[in-house]
Amino acid sequence: MLLCVALFAGCILPKSELKARPSLRAVLGESFRLLGNRCLLAGLVASLGSAFGFGIFVSFLPLHAAAYGLDPAQVGFVFAAQALTNVFGRVPVGMALDRIPLSRIIAAGLFCFAFGLSAIGTADSVVSLSAWTVMLGGGMALTYTGVGALVAKAVPPVQRGLAMGMYNSSVY
């Protein structure tokens, strides 16, 4: 299935212009120069911080849930609540980005993320855990979609690929 998707993408994606392959030294130099872009740096910090928070969520939610007697299926439901909110929230967030300032979207996302992650510690049932993980997923949708748009706006086209690579590295 994945092979079919890869072949399909290879056939329909546009060809890009081939450029001279830069040296490792040039790439590193450009990376450090890009860190001087305050908008990009703010986006990278927001992404990296929330990625650490997500790591905490993934690592400790099963332990917290087990302490309250949730079975593996219920824990899976809680994870699904977060993931589905994150995935399906990104399209409406993208539409909102055309009308609402990026800074507000990203700030709201980080607030929802932090509040949802913090509130998970107070949850004692599958319903309360799911509610807080929906807030966490919504915060991720707001933050990551907003930061992606920020990177596209804040960086010149010739450096956009490098900047997007830096952004995606900060997410993981």
PDB file of C-alpha atoms in Angstrom:
ATOM      1  CA  MET A   1       0.000   0.000   0.000  1.00  0.00           C
ATOM      2  CA  LEU A   2       2.756   2.440   0.950  1.00  0.00           C
ATOM      3  CA  LEU A   3       4.660   1.552  -2.198  1.00  0.00           C
ATOM      4  CA  CYS A   4       1.579   2.440  -4.277  1.00  0.00           C
ATOM      5  CA  VAL A   5       1.268   5.776  -2.488  1.00  0.00           C
ATOM      6  CA  ALA A   6       4.967   6.492  -3.081  1.00  0.00           C
ATOM      7  CA  LEU A   7       4.705   5.644  -6.778  1.00  0.00           C
ATOM      8  CA  PHE A   8       1.564   7.755  -7.149  1.00  0.00           C
ATOM      9  CA  ALA A   9       3.219  10.723  -5.432  1.00  0.00           C
ATOM     10  CA  GLY A  10       6.311  10.329  -7.599  1.00  0.00           C
ATOM     11  CA  CYS A  11       4.161  10.498 -10.723  1.00  0.00           C
ATOM     12  CA  ILE A  12       2.028  13.511  -9.808  1.00  0.00           C
ATOM     13  CA  LEU A  13       4.406  15.757  -7.861  1.00  0.00           C
ATOM     14  CA  PRO A  14       5.955  18.532  -9.941  1.00  0.00           C
ATOM     15  CA  LYS A  15       9.599  18.339 -10.853  1.00  0.00           C
ATOM     16  CA  SER A  16      11.781  20.758  -8.927  1.00  0.00           C
ATOM     17  CA  GLU A  17      14.665  22.724 -10.307  1.00  0.00           C
ATOM     18  CA  LEU A  18      17.996  21.070  -9.675  1.00  0.00           C
ATOM     19  CA  LYS A  19      20.415  23.348  -7.910  1.00  0.00           C
ATOM     20  CA  ALA A  20      24.093  23.004  -7.231  1.00  0.00           C
ATOM     21  CA  ARG A  21      24.588  20.778  -4.227  1.00  0.00           C
ATOM     22  CA  PRO A  22      25.897  22.920  -1.364  1.00  0.00           C
ATOM     23  CA  SER A  23      28.688  21.746   0.886  1.00  0.00           C
ATOM     24  CA  LEU A  24      28.003  20.713   4.461  1.00  0.00           C
ATOM     25  CA  ARG A  25      29.811  23.835   5.635  1.00  0.00           C
ATOM     26  CA  ALA A  26      27.515  26.046   3.536  1.00  0.00           C
ATOM     27  CA  VAL A  27      24.396  24.287   4.842  1.00  0.00           C
ATOM     28  CA  LEU A  28      25.523  24.676   8.454  1.00  0.00           C
ATOM     29  CA  GLY A  29      26.365  28.327   7.853  1.00  0.00           C
ATOM     30  CA  GLU A  30      22.929  28.974   6.374  1.00  0.00           C
ATOM     31  CA  SER A  31      21.287  27.133   9.272  1.00  0.00           C
ATOM     32  CA  PHE A  32      23.010  29.340  11.815  1.00  0.00           C
ATOM     33  CA  ARG A  33      22.178  32.458   9.791  1.00  0.00           C
ATOM     34  CA  LEU A  34      18.528  31.428   9.713  1.00  0.00           C
ATOM     35  CA  LEU A  35      18.523  31.266  13.516  1.00  0.00           C
ATOM     36  CA  GLY A  36      18.959  35.044  13.411  1.00  0.00           C
ATOM     37  CA  ASN A  37      15.428  35.266  12.000  1.00  0.00           C
ATOM     38  CA  ARG A  38      13.394  36.005  15.156  1.00  0.00           C
ATOM     39  CA  CYS A  39      10.108  34.747  13.711  1.00  0.00           C
ATOM     40  CA  LEU A  40      11.658  31.449  12.683  1.00  0.00           C
ATOM     41  CA  LEU A  41      13.453  31.109  16.015  1.00  0.00           C
ATOM     42  CA  ALA A  42      10.203  31.737  17.910  1.00  0.00           C
ATOM     43  CA  GLY A  43       8.472  29.068  15.842  1.00  0.00           C
ATOM     44  CA  LEU A  44      11.276  26.583  16.440  1.00  0.00           C
ATOM     45  CA  VAL A  45      11.185  27.214  20.194  1.00  0.00           C
ATOM     46  CA  ALA A  46       7.384  26.806  20.262  1.00  0.00           C
ATOM     47  CA  SER A  47       7.619  23.555  18.295  1.00  0.00           C
ATOM     48  CA  LEU A  48      10.489  22.140  20.300  1.00  0.00           C
ATOM     49  CA  GLY A  49       8.843  22.978  23.626  1.00  0.00           C
ATOM     50  CA  SER A  50       5.544  21.419  22.650  1.00  0.00           C
ATOM     51  CA  ALA A  51       7.345  18.364  21.252  1.00  0.00           C
ATOM     52  CA  PHE A  52       8.875  17.815  24.696  1.00  0.00           C
ATOM     53  CA  GLY A  53       5.405  18.190  26.191  1.00  0.00           C
ATOM     54  CA  PHE A  54       4.027  15.648  23.746  1.00  0.00           C
ATOM     55  CA  GLY A  55       6.821  13.259  24.702  1.00  0.00           C
ATOM     56  CA  ILE A  56       5.756  13.607  28.331  1.00  0.00           C
ATOM     57  CA  PHE A  57       2.147  12.905  27.339  1.00  0.00           C
ATOM     58  CA  VAL A  58       3.009   9.781  25.349  1.00  0.00           C
ATOM     59  CA  SER A  59       5.372   8.470  28.018  1.00  0.00           C
ATOM     60  CA  PHE A  60       3.325   9.033  31.139  1.00  0.00           C
ATOM     61  CA  LEU A  61      -0.330   8.834  30.080  1.00  0.00           C
ATOM     62  CA  PRO A  62      -0.386   5.009  30.137  1.00  0.00           C
ATOM     63  CA  LEU A  63       1.088   5.006  33.654  1.00  0.00           C
ATOM     64  CA  HIS A  64      -1.376   7.629  34.881  1.00  0.00           C
ATOM     65  CA  ALA A  65      -4.291   5.809  33.273  1.00  0.00           C
ATOM     66  CA  ALA A  66      -3.234   2.465  34.766  1.00  0.00           C
ATOM     67  CA  ALA A  67      -3.168   4.051  38.221  1.00  0.00           C
ATOM     68  CA  TYR A  68      -6.887   4.778  37.787  1.00  0.00           C
ATOM     69  CA  GLY A  69      -7.670   1.302  36.480  1.00  0.00           C
ATOM     70  CA  LEU A  70      -8.110   2.074  32.786  1.00  0.00           C
ATOM     71  CA  ASP A  71      -7.569  -0.903  30.505  1.00  0.00           C
ATOM     72  CA  PRO A  72      -5.480  -0.779  27.298  1.00  0.00           C
ATOM     73  CA  ALA A  73      -8.542  -0.225  25.090  1.00  0.00           C
ATOM     74  CA  GLN A  74      -9.544   2.820  27.131  1.00  0.00           C
ATOM     75  CA  VAL A  75      -5.997   4.186  26.951  1.00  0.00           C
ATOM     76  CA  GLY A  76      -6.142   3.700  23.174  1.00  0.00           C
ATOM     77  CA  PHE A  77      -9.398   5.650  23.101  1.00  0.00           C
ATOM     78  CA  VAL A  78      -7.752   8.513  25.006  1.00  0.00           C
ATOM     79  CA  PHE A  79      -4.809   8.571  22.575  1.00  0.00           C
ATOM     80  CA  ALA A  80      -7.258   8.490  19.662  1.00  0.00           C
ATOM     81  CA  ALA A  81      -9.156  11.480  21.077  1.00  0.00           C
ATOM     82  CA  GLN A  82      -5.951  13.532  21.023  1.00  0.00           C
ATOM     83  CA  ALA A  83      -4.816  12.321  17.609  1.00  0.00           C
ATOM     84  CA  LEU A  84      -8.155  12.795  15.859  1.00  0.00           C
ATOM     85  CA  THR A  85      -8.571  16.285  17.286  1.00  0.00           C
ATOM     86  CA  ASN A  86      -5.059  17.165  16.140  1.00  0.00           C
ATOM     87  CA  VAL A  87      -5.535  15.745  12.634  1.00  0.00           C
ATOM     88  CA  PHE A  88      -9.034  17.003  11.908  1.00  0.00           C
ATOM     89  CA  GLY A  89      -8.410  20.354  13.598  1.00  0.00           C
ATOM     90  CA  ARG A  90      -5.629  21.364  11.224  1.00  0.00           C
ATOM     91  CA  VAL A  91      -7.852  22.140   8.212  1.00  0.00           C
ATOM     92  CA  PRO A  92     -10.137  24.596  10.036  1.00  0.00           C
ATOM     93  CA  VAL A  93      -7.074  26.099  11.720  1.00  0.00           C
ATOM     94  CA  GLY A  94      -5.502  26.582   8.295  1.00  0.00           C
ATOM     95  CA  MET A  95      -8.641  28.378   7.152  1.00  0.00           C
ATOM     96  CA  ALA A  96      -8.593  30.563  10.279  1.00  0.00           C
ATOM     97  CA  LEU A  97      -4.960  31.488   9.608  1.00  0.00           C
ATOM     98  CA  ASP A  98      -6.152  33.454   6.597  1.00  0.00           C
ATOM     99  CA  ARG A  99      -8.205  35.733   8.888  1.00  0.00           C
ATOM    100  CA  ILE A 100      -6.553  35.708  12.325  1.00  0.00           C
ATOM    101  CA  PRO A 101      -2.992  36.866  13.096  1.00  0.00           C
ATOM    102  CA  LEU A 102      -0.472  34.040  13.364  1.00  0.00           C
ATOM    103  CA  SER A 103       0.727  35.199  16.765  1.00  0.00           C
ATOM    104  CA  ARG A 104      -2.755  34.790  18.259  1.00  0.00           C
ATOM    105  CA  ILE A 105      -3.242  31.335  16.762  1.00  0.00           C
ATOM    106  CA  ILE A 106       0.144  30.094  17.972  1.00  0.00           C
ATOM    107  CA  ALA A 107      -0.297  31.641  21.446  1.00  0.00           C
ATOM    108  CA  ALA A 108      -3.775  30.113  21.775  1.00  0.00           C
ATOM    109  CA  GLY A 109      -2.380  26.761  20.672  1.00  0.00           C
ATOM    110  CA  LEU A 110       0.436  26.835  23.201  1.00  0.00           C
ATOM    111  CA  PHE A 111      -2.016  27.830  25.942  1.00  0.00           C
ATOM    112  CA  CYS A 112      -4.419  24.984  25.049  1.00  0.00           C
ATOM    113  CA  PHE A 113      -1.519  22.566  24.833  1.00  0.00           C
ATOM    114  CA  ALA A 114      -0.051  23.570  28.209  1.00  0.00           C
ATOM    115  CA  PHE A 115      -3.419  23.700  29.963  1.00  0.00           C
ATOM    116  CA  GLY A 116      -4.562  20.367  28.516  1.00  0.00           C
ATOM    117  CA  LEU A 117      -1.276  18.660  29.395  1.00  0.00           C
ATOM    118  CA  SER A 118      -1.346  20.056  32.937  1.00  0.00           C
ATOM    119  CA  ALA A 119      -4.994  19.127  33.470  1.00  0.00           C
ATOM    120  CA  ILE A 120      -4.379  15.511  32.474  1.00  0.00           C
ATOM    121  CA  GLY A 121      -2.803  15.086  35.906  1.00  0.00           C
ATOM    122  CA  THR A 122      -6.176  15.858  37.513  1.00  0.00           C
ATOM    123  CA  ALA A 123      -8.125  13.393  35.363  1.00  0.00           C
ATOM    124  CA  ASP A 124      -9.399  10.235  37.008  1.00  0.00           C
ATOM    125  CA  SER A 125     -11.600   8.634  34.343  1.00  0.00           C
ATOM    126  CA  VAL A 126     -11.627   7.879  30.636  1.00  0.00           C
ATOM    127  CA  VAL A 127     -14.062  10.768  30.080  1.00  0.00           C
ATOM    128  CA  SER A 128     -11.967  13.395  31.870  1.00  0.00           C
ATOM    129  CA  LEU A 129      -8.745  12.099  30.301  1.00  0.00           C
ATOM    130  CA  SER A 130     -10.336  12.244  26.863  1.00  0.00           C
ATOM    131  CA  ALA A 131     -11.605  15.781  27.434  1.00  0.00           C
ATOM    132  CA  TRP A 132      -8.154  17.051  28.384  1.00  0.00           C
ATOM    133  CA  THR A 133      -6.481  15.202  25.528  1.00  0.00           C
ATOM    134  CA  VAL A 134      -8.950  16.798  23.112  1.00  0.00           C
ATOM    135  CA  MET A 135      -7.723  20.161  24.414  1.00  0.00           C
ATOM    136  CA  LEU A 136      -4.130  18.979  23.994  1.00  0.00           C
ATOM    137  CA  GLY A 137      -4.832  17.845  20.416  1.00  0.00           C
ATOM    138  CA  GLY A 138      -6.533  21.138  19.616  1.00  0.00           C
ATOM    139  CA  GLY A 139      -3.514  22.984  20.961  1.00  0.00           C
ATOM    140  CA  MET A 140      -1.245  20.925  18.740  1.00  0.00           C
ATOM    141  CA  ALA A 141      -3.411  21.637  15.689  1.00  0.00           C
ATOM    142  CA  LEU A 142      -3.301  25.372  16.406  1.00  0.00           C
ATOM    143  CA  THR A 143       0.412  25.479  17.216  1.00  0.00           C
ATOM    144  CA  TYR A 144       1.873  23.276  14.500  1.00  0.00           C
ATOM    145  CA  THR A 145      -0.318  24.625  11.709  1.00  0.00           C
ATOM    146  CA  GLY A 146       0.430  28.175  12.822  1.00  0.00           C
ATOM    147  CA  VAL A 147       4.174  27.603  13.033  1.00  0.00           C
ATOM    148  CA  GLY A 148       4.198  25.984   9.587  1.00  0.00           C
ATOM    149  CA  ALA A 149       2.530  29.091   8.157  1.00  0.00           C
ATOM    150  CA  LEU A 150       4.912  31.322  10.117  1.00  0.00           C
ATOM    151  CA  VAL A 151       7.943  29.583   8.636  1.00  0.00           C
ATOM    152  CA  ALA A 152       6.536  29.951   5.122  1.00  0.00           C
ATOM    153  CA  LYS A 153       5.948  33.685   5.662  1.00  0.00           C
ATOM    154  CA  ALA A 154       9.092  34.565   7.603  1.00  0.00           C
ATOM    155  CA  VAL A 155      11.735  32.935   5.422  1.00  0.00           C
ATOM    156  CA  PRO A 156      12.757  33.879   1.871  1.00  0.00           C
ATOM    157  CA  PRO A 157      11.885  31.266  -0.784  1.00  0.00           C
ATOM    158  CA  VAL A 158      15.526  30.289  -1.366  1.00  0.00           C
ATOM    159  CA  GLN A 159      15.854  29.238   2.294  1.00  0.00           C
ATOM    160  CA  ARG A 160      12.343  27.863   2.815  1.00  0.00           C
ATOM    161  CA  GLY A 161      13.287  24.204   2.343  1.00  0.00           C
ATOM    162  CA  LEU A 162      16.064  24.477   4.918  1.00  0.00           C
ATOM    163  CA  ALA A 163      13.768  26.351   7.311  1.00  0.00           C
ATOM    164  CA  MET A 164      11.009  23.750   6.928  1.00  0.00           C
ATOM    165  CA  GLY A 165      13.563  21.016   7.601  1.00  0.00           C
ATOM    166  CA  MET A 166      14.617  22.826  10.763  1.00  0.00           C
ATOM    167  CA  TYR A 167      10.967  23.201  11.790  1.00  0.00           C
ATOM    168  CA  ASN A 168      10.178  19.541  11.193  1.00  0.00           C
ATOM    169  CA  SER A 169      13.290  18.536  13.140  1.00  0.00           C
ATOM    170  CA  SER A 170      12.110  20.600  16.107  1.00  0.00           C
ATOM    171  CA  VAL A 171       8.757  18.781  16.097  1.00  0.00           C
ATOM    172  CA  TYR A 172      10.426  15.408  16.590  1.00  0.00           C
TER     173      TYR A 172
END
